[in-house]
Coordinates of C-alpha atoms in Angstrom, one line a residue:
M1 CA -0.2 0.0 0.0
S2 CA 1.3 3.4 -0.8
T3 CA -1.1 5.5 1.4
Q4 CA -3.1 5.3 4.5
T5 CA -6.9 5.7 3.6
S6 CA -9.5 7.5 5.9
L7 CA -12.9 8.1 6.0
F8 CA -12.1 11.8 6.0
G9 CA -9.7 11.7 3.0
E10 CA -9.2 14.8 1.2
S11 CA -10.7 15.0 -2.3
E12 CA -8.4 14.8 -5.2
P13 CA -7.2 18.3 -6.5
E14 CA -9.2 20.0 -8.8
R15 CA -8.1 19.3 -12.3
K16 CA -7.3 22.3 -14.2
K17 CA -10.0 22.9 -16.6
S18 CA -9.5 23.8 -20.1
K19 CA -11.0 27.2 -21.2
V20 CA -12.9 25.6 -24.2
P21 CA -14.1 22.3 -25.1
P22 CA -11.5 19.9 -26.5
K23 CA -11.1 19.4 -30.3
I24 CA -13.1 22.6 -30.9
E25 CA -12.2 22.5 -34.7
E26 CA -14.1 19.2 -34.8
V27 CA -17.0 20.7 -32.9
V28 CA -17.6 23.4 -35.3
G29 CA -18.9 22.7 -38.8
E30 CA -21.3 23.6 -41.2
G31 CA -24.6 25.0 -40.1
F32 CA -23.2 26.1 -36.6
D33 CA -25.6 28.2 -34.6
V34 CA -23.9 29.7 -31.5
Q35 CA -27.4 31.3 -30.6
R36 CA -29.1 28.0 -30.5
L37 CA -26.2 26.4 -28.8
V38 CA -26.5 29.3 -25.8
E39 CA -30.4 29.0 -25.8
N40 CA -30.1 25.0 -25.4
F41 CA -27.4 25.1 -22.8
E42 CA -29.5 25.4 -19.6
P43 CA -30.4 21.7 -19.4
I44 CA -26.6 20.6 -19.1
A45 CA -25.4 23.9 -17.5
D46 CA -25.3 22.0 -14.2
A47 CA -21.9 20.4 -15.2
A48 CA -19.3 21.9 -13.2
G49 CA -17.6 24.9 -14.6
S50 CA -20.4 24.7 -17.7
V51 CA -21.0 28.7 -17.6
E52 CA -17.3 29.5 -17.7
V53 CA -16.5 26.9 -20.4
L54 CA -19.5 28.5 -22.5
R55 CA -18.2 31.7 -22.2
A56 CA -14.6 30.8 -23.3
F57 CA -16.1 28.6 -26.2
V58 CA -18.4 31.6 -27.4
L59 CA -15.5 34.1 -27.4
R60 CA -12.9 31.6 -29.0
L61 CA -15.7 31.0 -31.8
A62 CA -15.5 34.8 -32.3
L63 CA -12.3 35.4 -32.6
R64 CA -11.7 32.4 -35.1
G65 CA -14.2 33.8 -37.5
R66 CA -16.9 31.3 -36.5
L67 CA -19.5 34.1 -36.0
S68 CA -18.8 35.5 -39.3
D69 CA -20.5 34.6 -42.6
G70 CA -18.4 32.7 -45.3
S71 CA -16.3 29.8 -45.5
L72 CA -12.8 29.4 -43.9
N73 CA -9.4 29.4 -45.8
A74 CA -7.8 26.0 -45.5
Q75 CA -4.5 27.7 -45.1
T76 CA -4.9 30.5 -42.4
G77 CA -8.1 28.7 -40.8
L78 CA -9.8 32.0 -41.0
P79 CA -12.2 33.8 -43.1
D80 CA -10.6 35.1 -46.3
D81 CA -10.6 38.8 -45.2
W82 CA -9.0 37.9 -41.8
S83 CA -5.4 37.9 -40.9
W84 CA -2.7 36.5 -38.4
F85 CA -0.7 39.2 -36.7
R86 CA 1.6 39.3 -33.7
L87 CA 0.1 41.1 -30.8
D88 CA 2.7 43.8 -31.0
E89 CA 1.7 44.4 -34.7
A90 CA -2.1 44.6 -33.8
S91 CA -1.4 47.1 -31.0
T92 CA 1.3 49.2 -29.4
W93 CA 2.4 49.0 -25.9
A94 CA 1.2 51.0 -22.9
G95 CA 3.7 51.2 -20.0
G96 CA 3.1 51.7 -16.3
S97 CA 4.6 54.3 -14.2
G98 CA 5.3 54.9 -10.7
F99 CA 3.1 56.7 -8.7
P100 CA 4.8 58.6 -5.5
T101 CA 2.3 59.0 -2.7
Q102 CA 2.6 62.8 -2.6
A103 CA 0.8 62.7 -6.0
Q104 CA -2.1 60.7 -5.0
G105 CA -5.3 61.8 -3.3
H106 CA -6.8 64.1 -5.8
T107 CA -10.0 63.1 -7.6
D108 CA -10.7 66.2 -9.7
R109 CA -8.0 66.3 -12.3
P110 CA -8.5 65.6 -15.9
F111 CA -6.5 62.4 -16.3
L112 CA -7.2 59.0 -14.7
F113 CA -4.1 57.1 -13.0
C114 CA -5.2 53.5 -13.0
K115 CA -3.9 50.9 -10.5
V116 CA -4.6 47.2 -10.3
S117 CA -7.2 48.0 -7.5
D118 CA -9.1 50.2 -9.5
M119 CA -10.1 47.3 -11.7
N120 CA -12.3 46.2 -8.8
L121 CA -14.2 49.6 -8.0
P122 CA -18.2 49.1 -9.0
G123 CA -18.5 50.2 -12.4
N124 CA -15.4 49.3 -13.7
E125 CA -16.1 45.7 -14.6
R126 CA -15.2 46.2 -18.2
F127 CA -14.3 49.9 -18.8
I128 CA -12.3 52.0 -16.2
V129 CA -14.9 54.9 -15.6
T130 CA -13.5 56.2 -12.2
T131 CA -10.1 55.7 -10.6
A132 CA -9.2 56.5 -6.8
N133 CA -6.6 58.9 -8.0
T134 CA -6.4 61.4 -10.9
I135 CA -3.7 63.7 -12.1
D136 CA -3.1 66.5 -14.1
A137 CA -0.5 67.2 -17.0
E138 CA 1.9 68.8 -14.9
T139 CA 1.7 66.1 -12.3
A140 CA 2.0 63.7 -15.2
K141 CA 5.2 65.2 -16.2
R142 CA 6.6 65.7 -12.9
V143 CA 6.6 62.0 -12.0
R144 CA 7.4 61.0 -15.5
A145 CA 4.0 59.3 -15.9
K146 CA 3.1 58.6 -19.7
L147 CA -0.6 59.3 -20.5
H148 CA -2.5 56.7 -22.7
P149 CA -5.5 57.4 -25.0
A150 CA -8.9 56.3 -24.3
G151 CA -9.4 52.8 -25.6
T152 CA -6.2 51.5 -24.1
V153 CA -6.9 47.9 -22.8
I154 CA -5.0 47.3 -19.5
F155 CA -4.3 44.4 -17.3
P156 CA -2.1 43.5 -14.4
K157 CA 1.5 42.5 -15.3
I158 CA 3.1 41.4 -11.7
G159 CA 2.1 39.1 -9.1
G160 CA -0.8 37.0 -8.3
A161 CA -3.2 39.4 -10.1
I162 CA -2.1 38.1 -13.3
A163 CA -4.2 34.9 -12.6
T164 CA -7.3 37.0 -12.1
N165 CA -7.1 37.5 -15.8
K166 CA -8.6 41.2 -15.7
R167 CA -8.9 43.0 -18.8
R168 CA -10.1 46.7 -18.8
V169 CA -10.5 49.7 -21.2
L170 CA -9.7 53.2 -20.2
T171 CA -12.7 55.2 -21.2
R172 CA -10.6 58.7 -21.0
P173 CA -7.1 59.4 -21.3
G174 CA -4.9 58.4 -18.2
A175 CA -1.6 56.6 -16.8
I176 CA -1.3 53.2 -15.3
D177 CA 0.9 52.4 -12.4
N178 CA 3.8 50.1 -12.9
N179 CA 1.9 47.0 -11.9
C180 CA -0.2 47.2 -14.8
L181 CA 0.5 46.8 -18.6
G182 CA -1.3 48.0 -21.6
V183 CA -2.1 47.5 -25.4
I184 CA -3.3 50.4 -27.6
P185 CA -5.1 49.8 -30.8
N186 CA -3.0 50.9 -33.9
G187 CA -5.6 51.0 -36.6
R188 CA -5.8 47.1 -37.3
C189 CA -8.1 46.7 -34.2
S190 CA -11.1 48.7 -32.6
S191 CA -10.5 48.9 -28.9
E192 CA -13.5 46.8 -28.0
F193 CA -12.2 43.9 -30.4
L194 CA -8.9 44.3 -28.6
L195 CA -10.4 43.5 -25.5
L196 CA -12.0 40.4 -26.8
V197 CA -8.6 39.4 -28.2
M198 CA -6.9 39.9 -24.5
R199 CA -9.7 38.2 -22.8
D200 CA -9.2 35.1 -25.0
I201 CA -5.3 35.0 -23.7
D202 CA -4.5 33.5 -20.6
L203 CA -1.7 35.4 -19.5
T204 CA -0.6 33.0 -16.8
E205 CA 0.8 30.8 -19.4
Y206 CA 3.1 33.5 -20.4
Q207 CA 4.3 34.5 -17.1
N208 CA 7.9 33.9 -15.9
D209 CA 8.6 31.0 -13.5
G210 CA 10.4 33.1 -10.8
P211 CA 9.3 33.5 -6.9
V212 CA 7.0 36.6 -8.3
P213 CA 5.1 36.2 -11.4
A214 CA 5.6 38.7 -13.9
L215 CA 5.0 39.4 -17.6
N216 CA 7.5 39.9 -20.2
Q217 CA 6.5 42.1 -23.1
G218 CA 8.3 40.1 -25.5
R219 CA 6.6 36.9 -24.9
I220 CA 3.4 38.9 -24.8
G221 CA 3.9 40.7 -28.1
A222 CA 4.8 37.5 -30.1
I223 CA 1.5 35.8 -29.4
E224 CA -0.3 35.3 -32.6
V225 CA -3.8 37.0 -32.8
A226 CA -6.4 36.7 -35.4
V227 CA -7.7 40.2 -36.6
A228 CA -11.1 40.7 -38.7
P229 CA -11.7 43.6 -40.8
L230 CA -12.7 46.9 -38.8
A231 CA -16.4 46.6 -39.9
E232 CA -16.6 43.1 -39.0
Q233 CA -15.3 43.6 -35.6
K234 CA -17.9 45.9 -34.7
R235 CA -20.3 43.3 -35.6
I236 CA -18.7 40.5 -34.0
V237 CA -18.5 42.8 -30.6
A238 CA -22.3 43.3 -30.9
K239 CA -22.8 39.5 -31.5
V240 CA -20.4 38.4 -28.4
D241 CA -22.1 41.0 -26.2
E242 CA -25.7 39.6 -27.1
L243 CA -24.5 36.1 -26.5
M244 CA -22.7 36.9 -23.3
A245 CA -25.9 38.7 -21.9
L246 CA -27.9 35.2 -22.4
I247 CA -24.9 33.3 -20.8
D248 CA -25.3 35.8 -17.8
D249 CA -28.8 35.1 -17.4
L250 CA -28.1 31.3 -17.5
E251 CA -25.5 32.0 -14.6
A252 CA -28.3 34.0 -12.6
K253 CA -30.6 31.2 -12.8
Q254 CA -27.9 28.9 -11.7
T255 CA -26.8 31.3 -8.8
K256 CA -30.5 31.4 -7.5
K257 CA -30.6 27.7 -7.8
R258 CA -27.4 27.1 -5.7
E259 CA -28.6 29.8 -3.4
V260 CA -32.0 27.9 -2.6
G261 CA -29.8 24.6 -2.3
A262 CA -27.5 26.3 0.2
R263 CA -30.5 27.6 2.7
L264 CA -31.9 24.1 2.2
T265 CA -28.7 22.6 3.1
K266 CA -28.0 24.8 6.1
S267 CA -31.6 24.1 7.3
A268 CA -30.9 20.4 7.1
L269 CA -27.4 20.5 8.8
D270 CA -28.9 23.0 11.7
A271 CA -31.3 20.1 12.3
L272 CA -28.6 17.9 13.0
T273 CA -26.5 20.2 15.1
S274 CA -29.6 21.0 17.3
A275 CA -30.6 17.5 18.0
E276 CA -30.9 16.7 21.7
G277 CA -29.3 13.2 22.1
P278 CA -28.9 10.5 19.7
E279 CA -32.6 9.8 19.0
E280 CA -33.4 13.3 17.5
F281 CA -29.8 13.0 15.6
D282 CA -30.9 9.8 13.9
A283 CA -34.2 11.3 13.0
A284 CA -32.4 14.2 11.4
W285 CA -29.9 12.3 9.8
K286 CA -32.6 10.1 8.3
R287 CA -34.4 13.1 6.9
V288 CA -30.9 14.4 5.6
M289 CA -30.5 10.9 3.7
E290 CA -34.0 10.6 2.4
N291 CA -33.3 14.1 0.6
F292 CA -29.7 13.9 0.0
D293 CA -30.0 14.4 -3.7
V294 CA -31.8 17.6 -3.0
L295 CA -29.7 19.0 -0.3
I296 CA -26.3 17.9 -1.4
D297 CA -26.0 18.5 -5.1
R298 CA -22.1 18.6 -5.3
A299 CA -19.6 16.3 -4.1
E300 CA -17.5 19.2 -2.1
K301 CA -20.8 19.6 -0.2
V302 CA -20.5 16.3 1.4
G303 CA -17.4 17.7 3.7
E304 CA -20.0 20.2 5.4
V305 CA -21.7 17.0 6.5
R306 CA -18.5 15.4 7.6
D307 CA -17.4 18.4 9.6
T308 CA -21.0 18.8 11.1
V309 CA -20.8 14.9 12.3
L310 CA -17.3 15.6 13.6
A311 CA -18.6 18.7 15.7
L312 CA -21.5 16.7 17.1
A313 CA -19.4 13.5 18.0
V314 CA -16.9 15.7 20.0
T315 CA -19.7 17.8 22.0
G316 CA -21.8 14.7 23.0
K317 CA -24.7 15.1 20.5
L318 CA -24.1 11.6 19.2
S319 CA -24.2 10.1 22.6
A320 CA -26.1 10.0 25.9
P321 CA -25.9 13.2 28.1
A322 CA -22.3 13.8 28.7
T323 CA -22.3 14.0 32.4
T324 CA -19.2 12.2 32.9
W325 CA -17.1 13.9 30.2
S326 CA -14.2 16.2 31.1
S327 CA -12.3 19.2 29.9
L328 CA -8.6 18.8 30.1
P329 CA -5.4 20.3 28.7
L330 CA -4.0 18.3 26.0
A331 CA -0.8 17.6 28.0
S332 CA -2.9 15.5 30.2
V333 CA -4.0 12.9 27.8
A334 CA -1.0 13.0 25.5
E335 CA 2.8 13.2 25.5
S336 CA 4.0 15.8 22.9
R337 CA 7.5 15.4 21.1
L338 CA 8.8 17.6 18.0
G339 CA 10.5 15.6 15.2
K340 CA 14.3 15.5 14.6
M341 CA 15.9 18.6 12.7
L342 CA 17.0 17.6 9.1
D343 CA 20.7 18.5 8.9
K344 CA 22.6 16.7 6.4
A345 CA 25.9 18.1 7.7
K346 CA 25.4 17.1 11.5
N347 CA 23.2 14.0 11.1
R348 CA 24.9 10.6 11.6
G349 CA 24.1 7.0 11.8
A350 CA 21.9 4.8 9.6
A351 CA 19.4 6.1 6.9
V352 CA 15.8 5.5 8.3
P353 CA 12.6 6.4 6.6
Y354 CA 10.9 9.5 8.0
L355 CA 7.6 11.5 7.7
R356 CA 7.7 15.1 6.7
T357 CA 4.7 17.6 6.6
T358 CA 3.9 16.9 3.0
N359 CA 3.0 13.3 4.0
V360 CA 0.5 14.5 6.6
H361 CA -3.1 15.2 5.5
W362 CA -6.3 15.5 7.6
F363 CA -6.9 12.0 8.9
R364 CA -4.6 10.5 5.9
L365 CA -0.8 9.8 5.6
E366 CA 0.5 9.9 2.1
L367 CA 3.3 7.2 2.0
G368 CA 4.3 7.2 -1.6
D369 CA 7.3 9.3 -1.3
I370 CA 9.4 8.7 1.7
K371 CA 12.5 10.1 2.5
L372 CA 15.4 8.8 4.6
M373 CA 17.4 10.5 7.3
P374 CA 20.5 9.3 9.2
F375 CA 19.6 8.4 12.8
E376 CA 22.0 7.3 15.4
K377 CA 21.0 4.2 17.5
H378 CA 20.2 6.1 20.6
E379 CA 18.0 8.3 18.7
L380 CA 15.5 5.7 17.4
G381 CA 13.7 5.2 20.3
E382 CA 13.3 8.9 20.8
Y383 CA 11.8 9.6 17.5
E384 CA 10.3 6.2 16.3
L385 CA 6.7 6.3 15.6
R386 CA 4.4 3.5 17.4
R387 CA 0.9 2.5 16.4
N388 CA -1.9 5.0 17.4
D389 CA 0.6 8.0 17.6
L390 CA -0.7 11.2 16.1
L391 CA 1.2 13.6 13.8
V392 CA 0.5 17.4 13.8
C393 CA 2.0 19.6 11.4
E394 CA 4.0 22.3 13.5
G395 CA 3.6 25.3 10.9
G396 CA 3.1 26.3 7.2
H397 CA 0.3 26.1 5.1
G398 CA -1.1 22.8 6.6
I399 CA -0.8 23.8 10.2
G400 CA -2.4 21.7 12.7
R401 CA -3.2 18.9 10.2
T402 CA -3.5 15.7 12.0
A403 CA -3.2 12.0 11.0
V404 CA -2.8 8.7 13.1
W405 CA 0.0 6.4 12.3
N406 CA -1.2 2.7 12.1
G407 CA 2.3 1.1 12.0
E408 CA 2.1 0.2 8.2
R409 CA 5.7 0.4 7.9
E410 CA 8.5 0.0 10.6
P411 CA 10.5 1.5 11.6
M412 CA 9.3 4.9 10.8
M413 CA 10.4 8.3 12.3
F414 CA 9.5 12.0 11.8
Q415 CA 11.0 15.3 11.2
K416 CA 11.2 18.6 13.3
A417 CA 8.1 20.1 11.7
L418 CA 5.9 17.8 12.9
H419 CA 4.5 17.0 16.6
R420 CA 4.2 13.4 17.8
L421 CA 1.4 12.9 20.1
R422 CA 1.3 9.8 22.2
P423 CA -1.9 9.3 23.7
V424 CA -2.4 7.7 27.3
P425 CA -4.2 4.5 27.4
S426 CA -7.6 6.3 28.6
M427 CA -7.6 8.5 25.2
N428 CA -8.8 6.9 21.8
S429 CA -6.4 8.6 19.1
I430 CA -8.8 8.9 16.4
F431 CA -11.2 10.5 18.8
L432 CA -8.3 13.1 19.7
A433 CA -7.9 13.5 16.0
Y434 CA -11.5 14.2 15.8
Q435 CA -11.2 17.2 18.3
L436 CA -8.0 18.7 16.6
K437 CA -10.0 19.0 13.3
V438 CA -13.0 20.5 15.0
A439 CA -10.5 23.1 17.0
A440 CA -9.0 23.8 13.4
D441 CA -12.4 24.4 11.8
T442 CA -13.9 26.5 14.7
G443 CA -10.7 28.6 15.2
L444 CA -9.9 27.4 18.5
M445 CA -6.7 25.9 17.4
A446 CA -5.5 29.3 15.9
T447 CA -5.6 30.9 19.2
F448 CA -2.7 28.8 20.3
F449 CA -0.6 29.8 17.2
T450 CA 2.6 31.7 17.9
G451 CA 4.6 33.9 15.5
A452 CA 3.7 37.2 13.8
G453 CA 4.8 36.5 10.3
I454 CA 4.5 32.9 9.9
P455 CA 2.3 31.4 12.4
H456 CA 3.4 27.9 14.3
L457 CA 2.3 25.9 16.7
T458 CA 4.7 25.1 19.6
G459 CA 4.8 22.2 21.8
R460 CA 4.0 24.3 24.9
K461 CA 1.1 25.8 23.1
L462 CA -0.4 22.6 21.8
A463 CA 0.1 21.0 25.3
Q464 CA -2.3 23.8 26.7
M465 CA -5.0 23.2 24.1
P466 CA -8.3 21.8 25.9
V467 CA -9.8 18.7 24.8
I468 CA -13.1 17.0 25.8
V469 CA -12.3 13.4 27.5
P470 CA -15.2 10.9 27.9
P471 CA -14.7 7.6 29.1
R472 CA -12.6 5.5 26.9
S473 CA -15.6 3.0 26.4
E474 CA -17.6 6.2 25.3
Q475 CA -14.7 7.4 23.0
D476 CA -14.6 3.9 21.2
R477 CA -18.4 3.8 20.6
L478 CA -18.2 7.4 19.3
V479 CA -15.5 6.5 16.9
E480 CA -17.2 3.3 15.7
R481 CA -20.3 5.5 14.9
V482 CA -18.7 8.1 13.2
E483 CA -16.8 5.9 11.1
A484 CA -20.2 4.3 10.0
L485 CA -21.6 7.6 9.0
M486 CA -18.6 8.6 7.4
R487 CA -18.7 5.3 5.4
I488 CA -22.3 6.4 4.4
C489 CA -20.8 9.8 3.3
D490 CA -18.0 8.1 1.2
Q491 CA -20.6 6.2 -0.8
L492 CA -22.6 9.4 -1.5
E493 CA -19.8 11.3 -2.2
A494 CA -18.4 8.7 -4.8
K495 CA -21.9 8.6 -6.3
L496 CA -21.9 12.4 -6.8
R497 CA -18.6 12.4 -8.5
V498 CA -19.8 9.9 -10.9
A499 CA -22.7 11.9 -11.7
E500 CA -20.5 14.8 -11.9
E501 CA -18.4 13.2 -14.4
R502 CA -21.2 11.8 -16.3
A503 CA -22.8 15.3 -16.4
A504 CA -19.6 16.8 -17.8
K505 CA -19.6 14.0 -20.8
V506 CA -23.4 14.8 -21.6
A507 CA -22.4 18.6 -21.6
E508 CA -19.7 18.0 -24.1
A509 CA -21.9 15.5 -26.2
A510 CA -24.6 18.1 -26.3
V511 CA -22.3 20.6 -27.4
R512 CA -21.4 18.6 -30.4
E513 CA -24.9 17.6 -31.1
L514 CA -26.3 21.4 -31.0
V515 CA -23.6 22.4 -33.3
A516 CA -23.6 19.4 -35.8

């Protein structure tokens, strides 16, 4: 076995979705009617990401001449009166400028000064109509800010903002700060057609691979773009606007449907949470199961049910009244030990497998990539894992993440970035792991973090964290019951994932049928 599985196993990482359906050239043929496609898309729109796919699909069709009359040229793949150009042949660059603090704060000057944050202002969803700061010609000259004409298409060029794929058009002359870049129509493109062109390009594919993502003008400028005649550009922009409005309506319907579903789900989970004792919980659980297809329409929503069950388990809602339960500091029920420092220059001894934070996930250990570290003989007992030990991530993105070691491979050690918790006999390891998960979900665990910049969980702080301790026999019963409920969740989640995959295939097939 390469992994330890769990009833609480994390879902697979979301696959990177293509922006357009695959084999688009095969999909689009004679008699294609994109209007009919959009109007008939609602029955299949529940497939995950379908609306985004449809938007990208329409945009790509528009920019490949599929919304234009006439046949396609076999050599260019475009209508005869279209041409391929490099982006820097279809536009000129609009560079950003520094914007000193002393030049900011004015809103009544004639020229816009646009920052990335201005792209998020209400009313600026497509066109930049207002900015938090404006400047005049004198200020522009003083701070060496180049003024760009109305119609310039701008976008972020540095950092994580690149991945937002924001594209905006200046509505009046202005400057942009040095976190932005822009392209100016040069006569081959109208401003709005150039906006469509830029929206069709995923700039994250062209950013550098350094620690701070950034765009290079040379790489972007070399992108080949298809350009229609100016008169045709105007017609294409109008058609895309019409189709996008239909898609917006479709998305609004989906949003309303999801909101209704979310309210129903919350009501059902609230009924579980407010249940007094196991009998009321069983009745509420039965109602959830009977209406599961309505309440839980996405696989990821099953996680909400899991979290609710865990919270109920550790607060006594799944058992008899908790009169004999105690609240104790974690140090009273488990011995804590931080792992060994990984230091290739100092570590001596035989190479032994050890676990890192990357191996530890909530309730699951990934054992497919195990590293070796030298340990001296006297260290083996100190850092060796025993069956039912807990491993808790000390810091980083997964701080607090916890899994139970089941002794699958021996010997096994652990590194310094992990705490080992060794429970006393009166503490069920899995029940203790439940409590740490609930503490992380509710924010209780975060109150024990230290470190202003990068929070971490010291052994001293971890030892102070309060845990609820029922009698051991009650802990065992609760773990057994929770595992049974989670198996049901696993089955339902698997069923939903199969349904979602089927819906995606149906959506793709429906696209092909509608455009055949």
